[in-house]
Amino acid sequence: MPRLPAPTVIAQRAVHTDTHQLTVSTIRIAADYYDTAVFDDSPDKRHTEMLIGGYVIDSSSKRGLDREAGMDNHREALIALRDETPQPGGTQ
């Protein structure tokens, strides 16, 4: 069975505000598969499983089928992290 290449970080940015410490990360998983997720950077993980910008923090991701779509997802998540506050109700 052929081995797939290891995921590669394409873009990653931390956004720390008065209300949250989060990171948006986009990785390339295969030739045409980009995955964007939001992670909680706070020491107590207070925002894990909360919603922001359509993401469940530390749980969900959005797939892009090419680099352009992956970077669009990354930019949209980054804007949400800058403009929104995590909200309860994200458990999947």
PDB file of N, CA and C in Angstrom:
ATOM      1  N   MET A   1       0.853  -1.177   0.000  1.00  0.00           N
ATOM      2  CA  MET A   1       0.000   0.000   0.000  1.00  0.00           C
ATOM      3  C   MET A   1       0.905   1.248   0.000  1.00  0.00           C
ATOM      4  N   PRO A   2       0.681   2.181  -0.931  1.00  0.00           N
ATOM      5  CA  PRO A   2       1.536   3.377  -0.996  1.00  0.00           C
ATOM      6  C   PRO A   2       1.306   4.296   0.201  1.00  0.00           C
ATOM      7  N   ARG A   3       2.387   4.894   0.661  1.00  0.00           N
ATOM      8  CA  ARG A   3       2.297   5.841   1.778  1.00  0.00           C
ATOM      9  C   ARG A   3       1.937   7.221   1.262  1.00  0.00           C
ATOM     10  N   LEU A   4       1.022   7.873   1.947  1.00  0.00           N
ATOM     11  CA  LEU A   4       0.674   9.250   1.616  1.00  0.00           C
ATOM     12  C   LEU A   4       1.697  10.175   2.253  1.00  0.00           C
ATOM     13  N   PRO A   5       1.988  11.293   1.613  1.00  0.00           N
ATOM     14  CA  PRO A   5       2.918  12.243   2.219  1.00  0.00           C
ATOM     15  C   PRO A   5       2.334  12.817   3.515  1.00  0.00           C
ATOM     16  N   ALA A   6       3.206  13.200   4.431  1.00  0.00           N
ATOM     17  CA  ALA A   6       2.762  13.800   5.697  1.00  0.00           C
ATOM     18  C   ALA A   6       2.073  15.127   5.412  1.00  0.00           C
ATOM     19  N   PRO A   7       1.070  15.499   6.221  1.00  0.00           N
ATOM     20  CA  PRO A   7       0.423  16.807   6.049  1.00  0.00           C
ATOM     21  C   PRO A   7       1.446  17.938   6.169  1.00  0.00           C
ATOM     22  N   THR A   8       1.216  19.000   5.413  1.00  0.00           N
ATOM     23  CA  THR A   8       2.093  20.164   5.408  1.00  0.00           C
ATOM     24  C   THR A   8       1.297  21.392   5.822  1.00  0.00           C
ATOM     25  N   VAL A   9       1.809  22.163   6.770  1.00  0.00           N
ATOM     26  CA  VAL A   9       1.144  23.401   7.169  1.00  0.00           C
ATOM     27  C   VAL A   9       1.315  24.407   6.031  1.00  0.00           C
ATOM     28  N   ILE A  10       0.194  24.927   5.546  1.00  0.00           N
ATOM     29  CA  ILE A  10       0.202  25.908   4.467  1.00  0.00           C
ATOM     30  C   ILE A  10       0.120  27.321   5.042  1.00  0.00           C
ATOM     31  N   ALA A  11      -0.739  27.508   6.036  1.00  0.00           N
ATOM     32  CA  ALA A  11      -0.909  28.818   6.677  1.00  0.00           C
ATOM     33  C   ALA A  11      -1.362  28.608   8.108  1.00  0.00           C
ATOM     34  N   GLN A  12      -0.837  29.442   8.995  1.00  0.00           N
ATOM     35  CA  GLN A  12      -1.235  29.347  10.403  1.00  0.00           C
ATOM     36  C   GLN A  12      -1.093  30.733  11.018  1.00  0.00           C
ATOM     37  N   ARG A  13      -2.130  31.158  11.739  1.00  0.00           N
ATOM     38  CA  ARG A  13      -2.095  32.488  12.352  1.00  0.00           C
ATOM     39  C   ARG A  13      -2.817  32.461  13.684  1.00  0.00           C
ATOM     40  N   ALA A  14      -2.159  32.964  14.706  1.00  0.00           N
ATOM     41  CA  ALA A  14      -2.773  33.116  16.028  1.00  0.00           C
ATOM     42  C   ALA A  14      -3.510  34.435  16.081  1.00  0.00           C
ATOM     43  N   VAL A  15      -4.679  34.431  16.721  1.00  0.00           N
ATOM     44  CA  VAL A  15      -5.464  35.648  16.943  1.00  0.00           C
ATOM     45  C   VAL A  15      -5.797  35.690  18.422  1.00  0.00           C
ATOM     46  N   HIS A  16      -5.174  36.625  19.122  1.00  0.00           N
ATOM     47  CA  HIS A  16      -5.401  36.777  20.558  1.00  0.00           C
ATOM     48  C   HIS A  16      -6.066  38.125  20.784  1.00  0.00           C
ATOM     49  N   THR A  17      -7.256  38.100  21.385  1.00  0.00           N
ATOM     50  CA  THR A  17      -8.022  39.318  21.674  1.00  0.00           C
ATOM     51  C   THR A  17      -8.322  39.355  23.165  1.00  0.00           C
ATOM     52  N   ASP A  18      -9.140  40.335  23.588  1.00  0.00           N
ATOM     53  CA  ASP A  18      -9.548  40.408  25.002  1.00  0.00           C
ATOM     54  C   ASP A  18     -10.388  39.187  25.402  1.00  0.00           C
ATOM     55  N   THR A  19     -11.080  38.577  24.438  1.00  0.00           N
ATOM     56  CA  THR A  19     -12.018  37.499  24.758  1.00  0.00           C
ATOM     57  C   THR A  19     -11.512  36.099  24.437  1.00  0.00           C
ATOM     58  N   HIS A  20     -10.507  35.985  23.571  1.00  0.00           N
ATOM     59  CA  HIS A  20     -10.073  34.645  23.201  1.00  0.00           C
ATOM     60  C   HIS A  20      -8.635  34.602  22.674  1.00  0.00           C
ATOM     61  N   GLN A  21      -8.075  33.401  22.763  1.00  0.00           N
ATOM     62  CA  GLN A  21      -6.755  33.094  22.216  1.00  0.00           C
ATOM     63  C   GLN A  21      -6.936  31.885  21.306  1.00  0.00           C
ATOM     64  N   LEU A  22      -6.980  32.129  20.008  1.00  0.00           N
ATOM     65  CA  LEU A  22      -7.263  31.068  19.049  1.00  0.00           C
ATOM     66  C   LEU A  22      -6.241  31.081  17.920  1.00  0.00           C
ATOM     67  N   THR A  23      -6.128  29.956  17.227  1.00  0.00           N
ATOM     68  CA  THR A  23      -5.273  29.851  16.046  1.00  0.00           C
ATOM     69  C   THR A  23      -6.078  29.215  14.925  1.00  0.00           C
ATOM     70  N   VAL A  24      -5.966  29.790  13.727  1.00  0.00           N
ATOM     71  CA  VAL A  24      -6.535  29.158  12.543  1.00  0.00           C
ATOM     72  C   VAL A  24      -5.369  28.536  11.782  1.00  0.00           C
ATOM     73  N   SER A  25      -5.562  27.291  11.345  1.00  0.00           N
ATOM     74  CA  SER A  25      -4.503  26.556  10.666  1.00  0.00           C
ATOM     75  C   SER A  25      -5.064  25.858   9.436  1.00  0.00           C
ATOM     76  N   THR A  26      -4.332  25.954   8.338  1.00  0.00           N
ATOM     77  CA  THR A  26      -4.707  25.252   7.117  1.00  0.00           C
ATOM     78  C   THR A  26      -3.543  24.352   6.726  1.00  0.00           C
ATOM     79  N   ILE A  27      -3.851  23.076   6.537  1.00  0.00           N
ATOM     80  CA  ILE A  27      -2.831  22.111   6.152  1.00  0.00           C
ATOM     81  C   ILE A  27      -3.196  21.463   4.826  1.00  0.00           C
ATOM     82  N   ARG A  28      -2.172  21.029   4.124  1.00  0.00           N
ATOM     83  CA  ARG A  28      -2.365  20.264   2.891  1.00  0.00           C
ATOM     84  C   ARG A  28      -2.222  18.800   3.265  1.00  0.00           C
ATOM     85  N   ILE A  29      -3.271  18.031   3.008  1.00  0.00           N
ATOM     86  CA  ILE A  29      -3.267  16.627   3.400  1.00  0.00           C
ATOM     87  C   ILE A  29      -2.905  15.720   2.225  1.00  0.00           C
ATOM     88  N   ALA A  30      -3.329  16.049   1.062  1.00  0.00           N
ATOM     89  CA  ALA A  30      -3.012  15.269  -0.132  1.00  0.00           C
ATOM     90  C   ALA A  30      -2.883  16.255  -1.297  1.00  0.00           C
ATOM     91  N   ALA A  31      -2.694  15.733  -2.471  1.00  0.00           N
ATOM     92  CA  ALA A  31      -2.446  16.597  -3.629  1.00  0.00           C
ATOM     93  C   ALA A  31      -3.491  17.714  -3.773  1.00  0.00           C
ATOM     94  N   ASP A  32      -4.747  17.404  -3.591  1.00  0.00           N
ATOM     95  CA  ASP A  32      -5.799  18.406  -3.751  1.00  0.00           C
ATOM     96  C   ASP A  32      -6.762  18.390  -2.578  1.00  0.00           C
ATOM     97  N   TYR A  33      -6.243  18.511  -1.365  1.00  0.00           N
ATOM     98  CA  TYR A  33      -7.087  18.447  -0.179  1.00  0.00           C
ATOM     99  C   TYR A  33      -6.466  19.339   0.881  1.00  0.00           C
ATOM    100  N   TYR A  34      -7.138  20.436   1.187  1.00  0.00           N
ATOM    101  CA  TYR A  34      -6.685  21.408   2.175  1.00  0.00           C
ATOM    102  C   TYR A  34      -7.709  21.474   3.297  1.00  0.00           C
ATOM    103  N   ASP A  35      -7.246  21.393   4.526  1.00  0.00           N
ATOM    104  CA  ASP A  35      -8.124  21.325   5.680  1.00  0.00           C
ATOM    105  C   ASP A  35      -7.845  22.516   6.592  1.00  0.00           C
ATOM    106  N   THR A  36      -8.891  23.282   6.940  1.00  0.00           N
ATOM    107  CA  THR A  36      -8.758  24.450   7.815  1.00  0.00           C
ATOM    108  C   THR A  36      -9.499  24.169   9.114  1.00  0.00           C
ATOM    109  N   ALA A  37      -8.838  24.473  10.238  1.00  0.00           N
ATOM    110  CA  ALA A  37      -9.424  24.242  11.558  1.00  0.00           C
ATOM    111  C   ALA A  37      -9.046  25.395  12.485  1.00  0.00           C
ATOM    112  N   VAL A  38      -9.813  25.531  13.585  1.00  0.00           N
ATOM    113  CA  VAL A  38      -9.562  26.551  14.605  1.00  0.00           C
ATOM    114  C   VAL A  38      -9.231  25.838  15.914  1.00  0.00           C
ATOM    115  N   PHE A  39      -8.160  26.307  16.574  1.00  0.00           N
ATOM    116  CA  PHE A  39      -7.689  25.692  17.813  1.00  0.00           C
ATOM    117  C   PHE A  39      -7.675  26.700  18.955  1.00  0.00           C
ATOM    118  N   ASP A  40      -7.976  26.214  20.155  1.00  0.00           N
ATOM    119  CA  ASP A  40      -7.976  27.027  21.370  1.00  0.00           C
ATOM    120  C   ASP A  40      -6.564  27.053  21.954  1.00  0.00           C
ATOM    121  N   ASP A  41      -5.972  28.240  22.056  1.00  0.00           N
ATOM    122  CA  ASP A  41      -4.623  28.399  22.603  1.00  0.00           C
ATOM    123  C   ASP A  41      -4.621  28.757  24.084  1.00  0.00           C
ATOM    124  N   SER A  42      -5.794  28.954  24.665  1.00  0.00           N
ATOM    125  CA  SER A  42      -5.826  29.363  26.076  1.00  0.00           C
ATOM    126  C   SER A  42      -5.347  28.214  26.963  1.00  0.00           C
ATOM    127  N   PRO A  43      -4.650  28.534  28.060  1.00  0.00           N
ATOM    128  CA  PRO A  43      -4.122  27.482  28.936  1.00  0.00           C
ATOM    129  C   PRO A  43      -5.206  26.541  29.477  1.00  0.00           C
ATOM    130  N   ASP A  44      -6.397  27.059  29.742  1.00  0.00           N
ATOM    131  CA  ASP A  44      -7.466  26.225  30.305  1.00  0.00           C
ATOM    132  C   ASP A  44      -8.429  25.679  29.247  1.00  0.00           C
ATOM    133  N   LYS A  45      -8.129  25.933  27.974  1.00  0.00           N
ATOM    134  CA  LYS A  45      -8.959  25.442  26.854  1.00  0.00           C
ATOM    135  C   LYS A  45     -10.425  25.822  27.018  1.00  0.00           C
ATOM    136  N   ARG A  46     -10.673  27.038  27.473  1.00  0.00           N
ATOM    137  CA  ARG A  46     -12.035  27.492  27.782  1.00  0.00           C
ATOM    138  C   ARG A  46     -12.974  27.545  26.575  1.00  0.00           C
ATOM    139  N   HIS A  47     -12.430  27.598  25.360  1.00  0.00           N
ATOM    140  CA  HIS A  47     -13.277  27.725  24.174  1.00  0.00           C
ATOM    141  C   HIS A  47     -13.431  26.432  23.374  1.00  0.00           C
ATOM    142  N   THR A  48     -12.819  25.361  23.831  1.00  0.00           N
ATOM    143  CA  THR A  48     -12.962  24.076  23.137  1.00  0.00           C
ATOM    144  C   THR A  48     -14.445  23.700  23.057  1.00  0.00           C
ATOM    145  N   GLU A  49     -14.852  23.269  21.878  1.00  0.00           N
ATOM    146  CA  GLU A  49     -16.230  22.857  21.572  1.00  0.00           C
ATOM    147  C   GLU A  49     -17.202  24.031  21.417  1.00  0.00           C
ATOM    148  N   MET A  50     -16.696  25.276  21.438  1.00  0.00           N
ATOM    149  CA  MET A  50     -17.562  26.425  21.179  1.00  0.00           C
ATOM    150  C   MET A  50     -17.525  26.731  19.680  1.00  0.00           C
ATOM    151  N   LEU A  51     -18.478  27.540  19.220  1.00  0.00           N
ATOM    152  CA  LEU A  51     -18.588  27.907  17.809  1.00  0.00           C
ATOM    153  C   LEU A  51     -17.973  29.272  17.530  1.00  0.00           C
ATOM    154  N   ILE A  52     -17.295  29.363  16.389  1.00  0.00           N
ATOM    155  CA  ILE A  52     -16.849  30.655  15.877  1.00  0.00           C
ATOM    156  C   ILE A  52     -16.667  30.520  14.366  1.00  0.00           C
ATOM    157  N   GLY A  53     -17.273  31.404  13.619  1.00  0.00           N
ATOM    158  CA  GLY A  53     -17.120  31.416  12.167  1.00  0.00           C
ATOM    159  C   GLY A  53     -17.488  30.120  11.470  1.00  0.00           C
ATOM    160  N   GLY A  54     -18.436  29.382  12.022  1.00  0.00           N
ATOM    161  CA  GLY A  54     -18.849  28.123  11.417  1.00  0.00           C
ATOM    162  C   GLY A  54     -17.977  26.934  11.809  1.00  0.00           C
ATOM    163  N   TYR A  55     -17.011  27.144  12.686  1.00  0.00           N
ATOM    164  CA  TYR A  55     -16.125  26.076  13.161  1.00  0.00           C
ATOM    165  C   TYR A  55     -16.459  25.726  14.602  1.00  0.00           C
ATOM    166  N   VAL A  56     -16.370  24.458  14.935  1.00  0.00           N
ATOM    167  CA  VAL A  56     -16.414  24.018  16.322  1.00  0.00           C
ATOM    168  C   VAL A  56     -14.943  23.960  16.738  1.00  0.00           C
ATOM    169  N   ILE A  57     -14.567  24.794  17.694  1.00  0.00           N
ATOM    170  CA  ILE A  57     -13.167  24.943  18.085  1.00  0.00           C
ATOM    171  C   ILE A  57     -12.619  23.607  18.587  1.00  0.00           C
ATOM    172  N   ASP A  58     -11.456  23.240  18.078  1.00  0.00           N
ATOM    173  CA  ASP A  58     -10.747  21.995  18.399  1.00  0.00           C
ATOM    174  C   ASP A  58     -11.480  20.743  17.930  1.00  0.00           C
ATOM    175  N   SER A  59     -12.510  20.880  17.090  1.00  0.00           N
ATOM    176  CA  SER A  59     -13.275  19.691  16.686  1.00  0.00           C
ATOM    177  C   SER A  59     -13.574  19.596  15.197  1.00  0.00           C
ATOM    178  N   SER A  60     -13.943  20.697  14.561  1.00  0.00           N
ATOM    179  CA  SER A  60     -14.381  20.601  13.164  1.00  0.00           C
ATOM    180  C   SER A  60     -13.377  21.281  12.241  1.00  0.00           C
ATOM    181  N   SER A  61     -13.571  21.039  10.962  1.00  0.00           N
ATOM    182  CA  SER A  61     -12.722  21.666   9.957  1.00  0.00           C
ATOM    183  C   SER A  61     -13.526  21.839   8.676  1.00  0.00           C
ATOM    184  N   LYS A  62     -12.951  22.611   7.758  1.00  0.00           N
ATOM    185  CA  LYS A  62     -13.559  22.780   6.435  1.00  0.00           C
ATOM    186  C   LYS A  62     -12.540  22.363   5.400  1.00  0.00           C
ATOM    187  N   ARG A  63     -13.003  21.626   4.412  1.00  0.00           N
ATOM    188  CA  ARG A  63     -12.141  21.105   3.364  1.00  0.00           C
ATOM    189  C   ARG A  63     -12.177  22.010   2.141  1.00  0.00           C
ATOM    190  N   GLY A  64     -11.007  22.219   1.567  1.00  0.00           N
ATOM    191  CA  GLY A  64     -10.882  22.885   0.280  1.00  0.00           C
ATOM    192  C   GLY A  64     -10.279  21.898  -0.693  1.00  0.00           C
ATOM    193  N   LEU A  65     -10.812  21.829  -1.893  1.00  0.00           N
ATOM    194  CA  LEU A  65     -10.349  20.824  -2.850  1.00  0.00           C
ATOM    195  C   LEU A  65      -9.151  21.285  -3.673  1.00  0.00           C
ATOM    196  N   ASP A  66      -8.752  22.551  -3.500  1.00  0.00           N
ATOM    197  CA  ASP A  66      -7.526  23.039  -4.118  1.00  0.00           C
ATOM    198  C   ASP A  66      -6.962  24.142  -3.229  1.00  0.00           C
ATOM    199  N   ARG A  67      -5.759  24.609  -3.536  1.00  0.00           N
ATOM    200  CA  ARG A  67      -5.091  25.591  -2.683  1.00  0.00           C
ATOM    201  C   ARG A  67      -5.915  26.877  -2.555  1.00  0.00           C
ATOM    202  N   GLU A  68      -6.497  27.325  -3.654  1.00  0.00           N
ATOM    203  CA  GLU A  68      -7.295  28.559  -3.620  1.00  0.00           C
ATOM    204  C   GLU A  68      -8.474  28.422  -2.655  1.00  0.00           C
ATOM    205  N   ALA A  69      -9.182  27.315  -2.718  1.00  0.00           N
ATOM    206  CA  ALA A  69     -10.319  27.094  -1.818  1.00  0.00           C
ATOM    207  C   ALA A  69      -9.840  26.974  -0.373  1.00  0.00           C
ATOM    208  N   GLY A  70      -8.720  26.298  -0.168  1.00  0.00           N
ATOM    209  CA  GLY A  70      -8.164  26.179   1.176  1.00  0.00           C
ATOM    210  C   GLY A  70      -7.793  27.533   1.758  1.00  0.00           C
ATOM    211  N   MET A  71      -7.180  28.385   0.947  1.00  0.00           N
ATOM    212  CA  MET A  71      -6.794  29.714   1.419  1.00  0.00           C
ATOM    213  C   MET A  71      -8.015  30.615   1.616  1.00  0.00           C
ATOM    214  N   ASP A  72      -9.058  30.436   0.811  1.00  0.00           N
ATOM    215  CA  ASP A  72     -10.312  31.169   1.034  1.00  0.00           C
ATOM    216  C   ASP A  72     -10.892  30.794   2.397  1.00  0.00           C
ATOM    217  N   ASN A  73     -10.924  29.509   2.718  1.00  0.00           N
ATOM    218  CA  ASN A  73     -11.406  29.065   4.029  1.00  0.00           C
ATOM    219  C   ASN A  73     -10.554  29.668   5.143  1.00  0.00           C
ATOM    220  N   HIS A  74      -9.245  29.694   4.948  1.00  0.00           N
ATOM    221  CA  HIS A  74      -8.336  30.234   5.954  1.00  0.00           C
ATOM    222  C   HIS A  74      -8.629  31.722   6.198  1.00  0.00           C
ATOM    223  N   ARG A  75      -8.756  32.495   5.118  1.00  0.00           N
ATOM    224  CA  ARG A  75      -9.044  33.938   5.246  1.00  0.00           C
ATOM    225  C   ARG A  75     -10.383  34.182   5.936  1.00  0.00           C
ATOM    226  N   GLU A  76     -11.402  33.420   5.572  1.00  0.00           N
ATOM    227  CA  GLU A  76     -12.717  33.591   6.196  1.00  0.00           C
ATOM    228  C   GLU A  76     -12.656  33.267   7.691  1.00  0.00           C
ATOM    229  N   ALA A  77     -11.941  32.216   8.054  1.00  0.00           N
ATOM    230  CA  ALA A  77     -11.801  31.859   9.472  1.00  0.00           C
ATOM    231  C   ALA A  77     -11.027  32.945  10.217  1.00  0.00           C
ATOM    232  N   LEU A  78      -9.986  33.468   9.608  1.00  0.00           N
ATOM    233  CA  LEU A  78      -9.182  34.514  10.230  1.00  0.00           C
ATOM    234  C   LEU A  78     -10.025  35.765  10.497  1.00  0.00           C
ATOM    235  N   ILE A  79     -10.851  36.150   9.557  1.00  0.00           N
ATOM    236  CA  ILE A  79     -11.752  37.293   9.739  1.00  0.00           C
ATOM    237  C   ILE A  79     -12.710  37.025  10.887  1.00  0.00           C
ATOM    238  N   ALA A  80     -13.275  35.816  10.945  1.00  0.00           N
ATOM    239  CA  ALA A  80     -14.202  35.459  12.029  1.00  0.00           C
ATOM    240  C   ALA A  80     -13.500  35.539  13.381  1.00  0.00           C
ATOM    241  N   LEU A  81     -12.271  35.053  13.466  1.00  0.00           N
ATOM    242  CA  LEU A  81     -11.538  35.084  14.737  1.00  0.00           C
ATOM    243  C   LEU A  81     -11.267  36.511  15.182  1.00  0.00           C
ATOM    244  N   ARG A  82     -11.090  37.412  14.238  1.00  0.00           N
ATOM    245  CA  ARG A  82     -10.838  38.817  14.582  1.00  0.00           C
ATOM    246  C   ARG A  82     -12.119  39.564  14.948  1.00  0.00           C
ATOM    247  N   ASP A  83     -13.248  39.172  14.334  1.00  0.00           N
ATOM    248  CA  ASP A  83     -14.484  39.937  14.462  1.00  0.00           C
ATOM    249  C   ASP A  83     -15.532  39.327  15.381  1.00  0.00           C
ATOM    250  N   GLU A  84     -15.433  38.055  15.704  1.00  0.00           N
ATOM    251  CA  GLU A  84     -16.464  37.370  16.478  1.00  0.00           C
ATOM    252  C   GLU A  84     -15.926  36.920  17.838  1.00  0.00           C
ATOM    253  N   THR A  85     -16.844  36.530  18.700  1.00  0.00           N
ATOM    254  CA  THR A  85     -16.521  35.945  20.003  1.00  0.00           C
ATOM    255  C   THR A  85     -17.042  34.521  19.999  1.00  0.00           C
ATOM    256  N   PRO A  86     -16.273  33.562  20.504  1.00  0.00           N
ATOM    257  CA  PRO A  86     -16.776  32.179  20.559  1.00  0.00           C
ATOM    258  C   PRO A  86     -18.098  32.093  21.310  1.00  0.00           C
ATOM    259  N   GLN A  87     -18.995  31.269  20.795  1.00  0.00           N
ATOM    260  CA  GLN A  87     -20.321  31.087  21.371  1.00  0.00           C
ATOM    261  C   GLN A  87     -20.512  29.637  21.781  1.00  0.00           C
ATOM    262  N   PRO A  88     -21.291  29.388  22.854  1.00  0.00           N
ATOM    263  CA  PRO A  88     -21.571  28.001  23.248  1.00  0.00           C
ATOM    264  C   PRO A  88     -22.416  27.293  22.195  1.00  0.00           C
ATOM    265  N   GLY A  89     -22.442  25.972  22.285  1.00  0.00           N
ATOM    266  CA  GLY A  89     -23.341  25.204  21.442  1.00  0.00           C
ATOM    267  C   GLY A  89     -22.680  24.489  20.310  1.00  0.00           C
ATOM    268  N   GLY A  90     -21.372  24.272  20.348  1.00  0.00           N
ATOM    269  CA  GLY A  90     -20.691  23.670  19.223  1.00  0.00           C
ATOM    270  C   GLY A  90     -20.494  22.177  19.278  1.00  0.00           C
ATOM    271  N   THR A  91     -20.979  21.505  20.294  1.00  0.00           N
ATOM    272  CA  THR A  91     -20.720  20.069  20.395  1.00  0.00           C
ATOM    273  C   THR A  91     -21.304  19.337  19.199  1.00  0.00           C
ATOM    274  N   GLN A  92     -20.494  18.461  18.629  1.00  0.00           N
ATOM    275  CA  GLN A  92     -20.958  17.696  17.459  1.00  0.00           C
ATOM    276  C   GLN A  92     -21.273  16.285  17.848  1.00  0.00           C
TER     277      GLN A  92
END
